[in-house]
Every structure is written in structure tokens, then in C-alpha cells.
PDB file of C-alpha atoms and ligand atoms in Angstrom:
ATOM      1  CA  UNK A   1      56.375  11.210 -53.629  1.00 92.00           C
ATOM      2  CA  UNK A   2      54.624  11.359 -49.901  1.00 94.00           C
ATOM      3  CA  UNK A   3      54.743  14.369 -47.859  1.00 93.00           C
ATOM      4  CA  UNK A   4      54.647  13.401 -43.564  1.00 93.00           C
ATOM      5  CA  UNK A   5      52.835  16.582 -42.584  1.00 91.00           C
ATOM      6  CA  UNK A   6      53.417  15.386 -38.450  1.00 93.00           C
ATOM      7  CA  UNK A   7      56.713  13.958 -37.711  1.00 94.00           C
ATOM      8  CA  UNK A   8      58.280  14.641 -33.785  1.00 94.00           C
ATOM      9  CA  UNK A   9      61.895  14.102 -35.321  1.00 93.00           C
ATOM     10  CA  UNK A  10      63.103  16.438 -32.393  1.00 93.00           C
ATOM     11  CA  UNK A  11      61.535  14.280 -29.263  1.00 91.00           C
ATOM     12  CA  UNK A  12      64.382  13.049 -26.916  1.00 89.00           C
ATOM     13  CA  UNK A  13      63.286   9.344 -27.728  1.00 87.00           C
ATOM     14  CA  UNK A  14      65.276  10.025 -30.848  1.00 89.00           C
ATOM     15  CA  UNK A  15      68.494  10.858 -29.249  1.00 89.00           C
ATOM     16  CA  UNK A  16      70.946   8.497 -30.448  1.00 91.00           C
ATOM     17  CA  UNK A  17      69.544   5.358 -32.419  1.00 92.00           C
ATOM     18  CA  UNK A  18      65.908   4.365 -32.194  1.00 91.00           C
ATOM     19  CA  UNK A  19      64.833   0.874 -32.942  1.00 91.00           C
ATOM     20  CA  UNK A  20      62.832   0.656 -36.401  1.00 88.00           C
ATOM     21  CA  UNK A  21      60.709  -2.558 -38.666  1.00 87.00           C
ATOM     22  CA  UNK A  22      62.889  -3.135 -41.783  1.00 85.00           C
ATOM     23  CA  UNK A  23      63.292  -5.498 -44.591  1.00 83.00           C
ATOM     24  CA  UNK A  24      60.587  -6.771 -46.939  1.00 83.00           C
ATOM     25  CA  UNK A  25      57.305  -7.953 -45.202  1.00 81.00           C
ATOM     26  CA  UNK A  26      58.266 -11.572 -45.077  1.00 87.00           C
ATOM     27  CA  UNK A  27      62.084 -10.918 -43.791  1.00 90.00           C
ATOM     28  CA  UNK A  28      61.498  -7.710 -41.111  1.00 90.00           C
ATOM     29  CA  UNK A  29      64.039  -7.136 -38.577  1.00 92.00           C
ATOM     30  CA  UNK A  30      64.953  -4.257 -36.204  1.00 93.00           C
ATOM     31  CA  UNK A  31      67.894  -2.366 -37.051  1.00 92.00           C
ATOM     32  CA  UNK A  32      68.812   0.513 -34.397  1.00 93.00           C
ATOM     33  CA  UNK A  33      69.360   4.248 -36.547  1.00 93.00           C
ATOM     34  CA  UNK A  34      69.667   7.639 -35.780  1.00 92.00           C
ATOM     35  CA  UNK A  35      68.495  10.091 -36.650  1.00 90.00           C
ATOM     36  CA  UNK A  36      70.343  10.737 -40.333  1.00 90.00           C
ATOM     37  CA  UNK A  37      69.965   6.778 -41.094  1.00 92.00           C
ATOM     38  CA  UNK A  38      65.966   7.565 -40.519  1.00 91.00           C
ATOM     39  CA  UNK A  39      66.265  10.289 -42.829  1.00 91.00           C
ATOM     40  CA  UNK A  40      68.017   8.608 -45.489  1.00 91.00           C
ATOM     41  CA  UNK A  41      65.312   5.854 -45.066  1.00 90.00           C
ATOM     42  CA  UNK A  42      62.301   8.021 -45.786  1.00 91.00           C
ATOM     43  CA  UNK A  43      64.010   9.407 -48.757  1.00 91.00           C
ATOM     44  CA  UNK A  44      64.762   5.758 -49.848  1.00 90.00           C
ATOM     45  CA  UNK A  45      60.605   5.101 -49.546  1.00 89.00           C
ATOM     46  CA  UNK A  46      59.765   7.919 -51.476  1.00 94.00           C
ATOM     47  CA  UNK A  47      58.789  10.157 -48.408  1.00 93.00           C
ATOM     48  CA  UNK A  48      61.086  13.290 -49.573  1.00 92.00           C
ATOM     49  CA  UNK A  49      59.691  16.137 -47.085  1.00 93.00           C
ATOM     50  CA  UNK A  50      59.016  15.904 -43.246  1.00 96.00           C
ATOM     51  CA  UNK A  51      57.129  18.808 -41.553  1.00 97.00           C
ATOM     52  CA  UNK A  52      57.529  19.163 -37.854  1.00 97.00           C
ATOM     53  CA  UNK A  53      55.157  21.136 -35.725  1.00 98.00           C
ATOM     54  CA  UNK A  54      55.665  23.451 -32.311  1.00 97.00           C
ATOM     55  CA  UNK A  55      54.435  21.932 -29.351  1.00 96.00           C
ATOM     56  CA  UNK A  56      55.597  24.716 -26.719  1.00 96.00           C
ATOM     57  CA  UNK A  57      57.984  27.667 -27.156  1.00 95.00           C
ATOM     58  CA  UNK A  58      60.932  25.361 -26.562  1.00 96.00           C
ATOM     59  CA  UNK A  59      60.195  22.674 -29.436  1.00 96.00           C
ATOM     60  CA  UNK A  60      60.141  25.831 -31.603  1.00 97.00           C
ATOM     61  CA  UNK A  61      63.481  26.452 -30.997  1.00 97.00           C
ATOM     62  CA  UNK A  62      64.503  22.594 -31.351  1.00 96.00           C
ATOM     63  CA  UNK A  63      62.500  22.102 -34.618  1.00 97.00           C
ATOM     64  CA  UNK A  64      64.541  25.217 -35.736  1.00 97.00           C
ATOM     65  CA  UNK A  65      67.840  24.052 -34.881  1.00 96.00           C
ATOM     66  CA  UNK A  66      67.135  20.735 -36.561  1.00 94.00           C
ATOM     67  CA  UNK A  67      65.302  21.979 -39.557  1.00 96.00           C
ATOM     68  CA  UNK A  68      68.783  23.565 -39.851  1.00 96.00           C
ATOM     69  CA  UNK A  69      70.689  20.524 -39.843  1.00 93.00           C
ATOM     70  CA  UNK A  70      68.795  18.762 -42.032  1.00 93.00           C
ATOM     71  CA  UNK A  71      66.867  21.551 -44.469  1.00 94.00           C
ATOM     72  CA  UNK A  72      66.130  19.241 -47.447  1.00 93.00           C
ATOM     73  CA  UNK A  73      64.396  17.612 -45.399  1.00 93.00           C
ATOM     74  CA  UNK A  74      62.526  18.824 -42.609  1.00 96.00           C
ATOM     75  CA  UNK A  75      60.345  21.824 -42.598  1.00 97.00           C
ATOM     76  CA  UNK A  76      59.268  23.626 -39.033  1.00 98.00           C
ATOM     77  CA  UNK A  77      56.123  24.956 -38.515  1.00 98.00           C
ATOM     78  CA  UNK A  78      55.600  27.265 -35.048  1.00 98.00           C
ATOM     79  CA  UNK A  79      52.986  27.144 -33.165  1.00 98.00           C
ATOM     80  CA  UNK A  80      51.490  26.156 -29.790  1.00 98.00           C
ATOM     81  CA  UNK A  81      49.686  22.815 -29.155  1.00 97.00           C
ATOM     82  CA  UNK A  82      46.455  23.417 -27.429  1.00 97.00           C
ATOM     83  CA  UNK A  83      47.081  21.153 -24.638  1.00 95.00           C
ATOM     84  CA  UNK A  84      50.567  23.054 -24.003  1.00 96.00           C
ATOM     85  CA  UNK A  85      48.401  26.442 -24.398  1.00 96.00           C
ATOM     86  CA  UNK A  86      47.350  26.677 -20.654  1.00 94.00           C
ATOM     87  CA  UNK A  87      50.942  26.487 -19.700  1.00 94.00           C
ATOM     88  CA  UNK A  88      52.685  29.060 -22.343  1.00 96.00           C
ATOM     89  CA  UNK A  89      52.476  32.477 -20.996  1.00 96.00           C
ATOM     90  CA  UNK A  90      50.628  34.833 -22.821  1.00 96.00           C
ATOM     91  CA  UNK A  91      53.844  37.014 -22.865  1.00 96.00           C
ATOM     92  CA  UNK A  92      55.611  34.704 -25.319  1.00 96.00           C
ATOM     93  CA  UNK A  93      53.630  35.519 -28.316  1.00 97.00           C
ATOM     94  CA  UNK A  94      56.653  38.271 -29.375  1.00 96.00           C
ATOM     95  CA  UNK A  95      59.082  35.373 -29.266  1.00 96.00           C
ATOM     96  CA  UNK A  96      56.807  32.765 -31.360  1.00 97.00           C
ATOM     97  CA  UNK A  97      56.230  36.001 -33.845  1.00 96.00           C
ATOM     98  CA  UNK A  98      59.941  36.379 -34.017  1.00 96.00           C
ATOM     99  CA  UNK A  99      60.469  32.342 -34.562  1.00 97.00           C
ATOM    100  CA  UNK A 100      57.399  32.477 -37.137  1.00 97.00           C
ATOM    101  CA  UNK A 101      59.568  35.240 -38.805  1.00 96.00           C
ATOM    102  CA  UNK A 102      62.627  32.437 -39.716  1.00 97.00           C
ATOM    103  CA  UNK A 103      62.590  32.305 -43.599  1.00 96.00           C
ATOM    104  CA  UNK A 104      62.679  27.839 -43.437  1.00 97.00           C
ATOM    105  CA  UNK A 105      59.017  27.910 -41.697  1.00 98.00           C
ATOM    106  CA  UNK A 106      56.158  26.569 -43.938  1.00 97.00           C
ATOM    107  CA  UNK A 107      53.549  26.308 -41.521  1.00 98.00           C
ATOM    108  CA  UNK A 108      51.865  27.591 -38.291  1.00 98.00           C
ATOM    109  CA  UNK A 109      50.901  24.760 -35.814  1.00 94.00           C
ATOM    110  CA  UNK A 110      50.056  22.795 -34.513  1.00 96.00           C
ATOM    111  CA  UNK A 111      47.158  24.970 -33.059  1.00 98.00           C
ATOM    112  CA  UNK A 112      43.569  24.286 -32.011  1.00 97.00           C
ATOM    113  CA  UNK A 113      41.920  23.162 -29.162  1.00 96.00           C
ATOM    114  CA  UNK A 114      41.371  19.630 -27.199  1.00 95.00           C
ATOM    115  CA  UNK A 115      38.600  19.426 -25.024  1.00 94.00           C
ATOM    116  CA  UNK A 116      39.327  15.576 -24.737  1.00 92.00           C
ATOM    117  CA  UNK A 117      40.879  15.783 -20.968  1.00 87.00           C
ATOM    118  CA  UNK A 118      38.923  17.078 -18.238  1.00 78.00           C
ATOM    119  CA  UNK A 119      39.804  20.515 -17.346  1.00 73.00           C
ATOM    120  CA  UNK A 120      39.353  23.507 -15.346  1.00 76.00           C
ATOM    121  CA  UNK A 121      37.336  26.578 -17.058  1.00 78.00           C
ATOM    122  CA  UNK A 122      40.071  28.209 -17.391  1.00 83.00           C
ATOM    123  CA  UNK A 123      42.110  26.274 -19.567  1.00 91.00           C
ATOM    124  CA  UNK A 124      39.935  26.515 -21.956  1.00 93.00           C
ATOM    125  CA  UNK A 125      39.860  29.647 -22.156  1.00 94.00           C
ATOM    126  CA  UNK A 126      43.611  29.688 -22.544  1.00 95.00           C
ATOM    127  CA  UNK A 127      43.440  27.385 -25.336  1.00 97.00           C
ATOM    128  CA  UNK A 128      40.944  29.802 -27.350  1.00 97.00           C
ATOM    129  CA  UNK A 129      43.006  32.411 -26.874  1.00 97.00           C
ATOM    130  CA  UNK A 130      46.035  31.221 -28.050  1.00 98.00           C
ATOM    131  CA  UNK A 131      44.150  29.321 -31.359  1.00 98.00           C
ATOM    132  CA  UNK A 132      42.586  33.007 -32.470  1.00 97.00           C
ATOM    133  CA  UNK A 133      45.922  34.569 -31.632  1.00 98.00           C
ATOM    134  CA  UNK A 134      48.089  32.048 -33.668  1.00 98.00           C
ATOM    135  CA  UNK A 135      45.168  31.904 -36.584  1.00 97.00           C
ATOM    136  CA  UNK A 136      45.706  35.786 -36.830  1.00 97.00           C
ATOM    137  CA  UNK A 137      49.130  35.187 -37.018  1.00 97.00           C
ATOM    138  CA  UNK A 138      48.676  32.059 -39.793  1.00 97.00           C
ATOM    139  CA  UNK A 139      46.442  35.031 -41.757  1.00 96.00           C
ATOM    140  CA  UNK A 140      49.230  37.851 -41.428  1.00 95.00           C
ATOM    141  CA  UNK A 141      52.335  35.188 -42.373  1.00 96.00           C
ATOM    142  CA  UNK A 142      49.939  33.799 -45.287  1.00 96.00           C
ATOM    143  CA  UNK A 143      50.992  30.538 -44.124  1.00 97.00           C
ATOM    144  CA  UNK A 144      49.172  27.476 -44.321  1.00 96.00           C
ATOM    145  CA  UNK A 145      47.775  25.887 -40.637  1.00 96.00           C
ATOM    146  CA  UNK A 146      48.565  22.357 -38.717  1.00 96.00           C
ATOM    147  CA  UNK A 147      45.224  22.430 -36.463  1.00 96.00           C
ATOM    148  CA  UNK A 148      44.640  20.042 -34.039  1.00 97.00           C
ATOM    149  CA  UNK A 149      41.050  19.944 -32.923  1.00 96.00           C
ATOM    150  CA  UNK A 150      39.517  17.043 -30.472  1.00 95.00           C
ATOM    151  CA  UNK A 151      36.100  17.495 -29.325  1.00 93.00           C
ATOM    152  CA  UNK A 152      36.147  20.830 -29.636  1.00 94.00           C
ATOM    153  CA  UNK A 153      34.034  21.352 -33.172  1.00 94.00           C
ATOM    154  CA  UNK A 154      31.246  23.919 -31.981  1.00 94.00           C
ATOM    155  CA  UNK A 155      33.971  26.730 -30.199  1.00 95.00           C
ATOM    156  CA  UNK A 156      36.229  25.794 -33.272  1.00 95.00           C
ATOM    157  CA  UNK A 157      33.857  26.797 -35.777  1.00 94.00           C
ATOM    158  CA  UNK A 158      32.686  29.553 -34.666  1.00 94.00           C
ATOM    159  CA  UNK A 159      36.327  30.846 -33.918  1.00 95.00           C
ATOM    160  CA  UNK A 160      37.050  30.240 -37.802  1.00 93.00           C
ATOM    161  CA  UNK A 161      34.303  31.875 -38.952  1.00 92.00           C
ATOM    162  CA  UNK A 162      36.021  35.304 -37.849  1.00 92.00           C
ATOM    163  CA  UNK A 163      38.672  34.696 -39.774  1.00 90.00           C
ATOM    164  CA  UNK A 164      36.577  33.398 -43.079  1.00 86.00           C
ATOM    165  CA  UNK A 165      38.205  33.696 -46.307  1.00 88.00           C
ATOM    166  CA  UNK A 166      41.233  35.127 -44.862  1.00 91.00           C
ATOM    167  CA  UNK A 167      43.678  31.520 -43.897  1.00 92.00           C
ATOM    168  CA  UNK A 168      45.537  30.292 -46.125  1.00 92.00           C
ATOM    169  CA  UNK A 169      44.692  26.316 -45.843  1.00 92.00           C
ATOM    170  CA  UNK A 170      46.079  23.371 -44.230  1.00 92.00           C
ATOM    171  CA  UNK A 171      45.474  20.207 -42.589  1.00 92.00           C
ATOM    172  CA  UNK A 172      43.669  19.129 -39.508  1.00 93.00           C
ATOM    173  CA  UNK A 173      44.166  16.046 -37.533  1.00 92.00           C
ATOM    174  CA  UNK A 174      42.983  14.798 -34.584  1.00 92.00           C
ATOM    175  CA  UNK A 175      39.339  15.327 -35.628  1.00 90.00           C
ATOM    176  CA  UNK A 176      36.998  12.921 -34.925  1.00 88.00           C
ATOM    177  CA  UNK A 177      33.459  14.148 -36.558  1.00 88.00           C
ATOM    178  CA  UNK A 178      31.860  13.164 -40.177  1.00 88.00           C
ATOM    179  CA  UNK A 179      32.047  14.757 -43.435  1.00 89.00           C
ATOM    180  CA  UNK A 180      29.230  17.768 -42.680  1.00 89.00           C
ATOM    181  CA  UNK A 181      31.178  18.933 -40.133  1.00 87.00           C
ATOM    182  CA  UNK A 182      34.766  19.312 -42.016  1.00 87.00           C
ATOM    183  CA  UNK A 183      32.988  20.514 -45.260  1.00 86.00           C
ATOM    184  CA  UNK A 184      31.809  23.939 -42.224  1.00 87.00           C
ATOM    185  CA  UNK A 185      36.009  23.639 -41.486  1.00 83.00           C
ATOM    186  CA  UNK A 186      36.566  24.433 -44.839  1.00 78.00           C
ATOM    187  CA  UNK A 187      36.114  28.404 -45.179  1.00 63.00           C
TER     188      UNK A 187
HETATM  189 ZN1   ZN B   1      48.186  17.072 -32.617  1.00 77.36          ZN
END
């Protein structure tokens, strides 16, 4: 059985049918299927759970909806991506607590920061706000975390270490350093 901890099953490109690789290796072909008919074809390749992360308040609510639809299959986590963090104002957090509340969420994320585009000061310091706010929230929910860190290792670190034995695991992606530095991610 395979678990896809980072699916985007909610993006408009999969409105209607999308076009996807099937058949065996030697025979593929593209056969146009929406979104059940992808579903149904994870399920049929042994990949039985999908988890979906928040990108900005208003995937939240989309993941939700869907996760709804489909709740076998898909699993929400809330959260807000750090490159949507500069945009999300700060006032929000009571609405992502109340969507973090929803008794079908497994995870909080994605969350983090990205450093990889160049940007003002101040974004920055947007994104590490919103990481240690939604970390204290992954601690309080006891939920596990979807971080997304890019070139971002020494702020991340030292971010986690306030919150050191107190998370509840997860997965990181995105991270592009050796093994030293995700054995220090691992508190
Ligand atoms: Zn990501």
C-alpha cells in the first residue's frame, strides 16, 4: 500500500478531465479522466490514501470541500505555504484555527519557509512568522507537519529548536541539504 503525502487534487487544472500515461509500459496511451476516474486509478495501483496540503486560506476551504466528497480517500491538511505567507493576513490565523478544528484533518501544512526567490526583508519575516505560528498550532492539535523548507536550513533550525520535543512528526520536502543537516530536523 503507498501513501501520496502531496497531491494538488483541488488545482483548477483538474476541473473536468485531465490527460493521464496509461496502459502497460510497452502499450501507454492517454486517456482523458476526472477527477473520480483518477481516484479509482490510484486505488487500482495500490495508492489507497491521498493527503492534500493548504496553500492559502482559500485552498483550505477547497481541500475541505473535496476531502468531503471523496473521504476514503483524501485527507486535508491546513496550513499556509511559505511563499503564500507574505500575502495571508496575519488576521486569518482564527479562521485557519477554526479549519484546523474540522475532525477529517490529519495534518498541518504545508508550512516552512523558501528563501529560493529573491525577496524583500520583509517577506521573510512574514514567512517566519507564520511557520512558528502554524508549528505552535501543529504542537497544540498534536498533529503531524507537511514542512516545506528551500534554502532556508539555518532560520529553520533554529525556529524548531523552540519547539523541541514538543511536534508531533512529519515529512519535509523541498529540502535540498545532506544527511547532517536532516538528522538536526529531527527533534
Ligand atoms: Zn511545497
Amino acid at each position: 500500500m503507498f501513501i501520496d503525502s502531496h497531491i494538488y487534487l483541488t488545482y483548477s487544472s483538474f476541473e473536468g478531465t485531465v490527460p493521464c500515461i496509461v496502459g502497460s509500459k510497452e502499450m501507454e496511451r492517454i486517456k482523458y479522466m476526472d477527477r473520480l476516474q483518477l481516484i479509482k486509478k490510484f486505488r487500482d495501483n495500490d495508492i489507497l490514501l491521498c493527503i492534500e496540503p493548504g496553500i492559502d486560506l482559500e485552498s483550505n476551504y477547497k481541500i475541505l470541500e473535496l476531502a468531503n466528497q471523496y473521504p476514503d480517500s483524501l485527507f486535508p491538511a491546513i496550513g499556509v505555504h511559505p511563499i503564500r505567507a507574505p500575502q495571508t493576513k496575519w488576521s486569518k490565523r482564527k479562521e485557519l484555527l477554526s479549519l484546523a478544528d474540522n475532525p477529517s484533518v490529519i495534518a498541518i501544512g504545508e508550512l516552512g519557509l523558501d528563501y529560493h526567490y529573491k525577496r524583500l526583508k520583509q517577506h521573510r519575516i512574514r514567512q517566519k512568522m507564520w511557520f512558528a505560528w502554524q508549528l505552535k498550532l501543529a504542537e497544540k492539535s498534536h498533529l503531524p507537519m507537511i514542512l516545506h523548507i528551500r534554502l532556508a536550513d539555518t532560520d529553520t533550525i533554529k525556529i524548531l529548536r523552540h519547539h523541541k520535543n514538543k511536534l508531533n512528526g512529519g515529512v519535509c520536502h523541498c529540502f535540498n541539504k545532506g544527511s547532517d543537516i536532516a538528522k538536526i530536523y529531527r527533534l
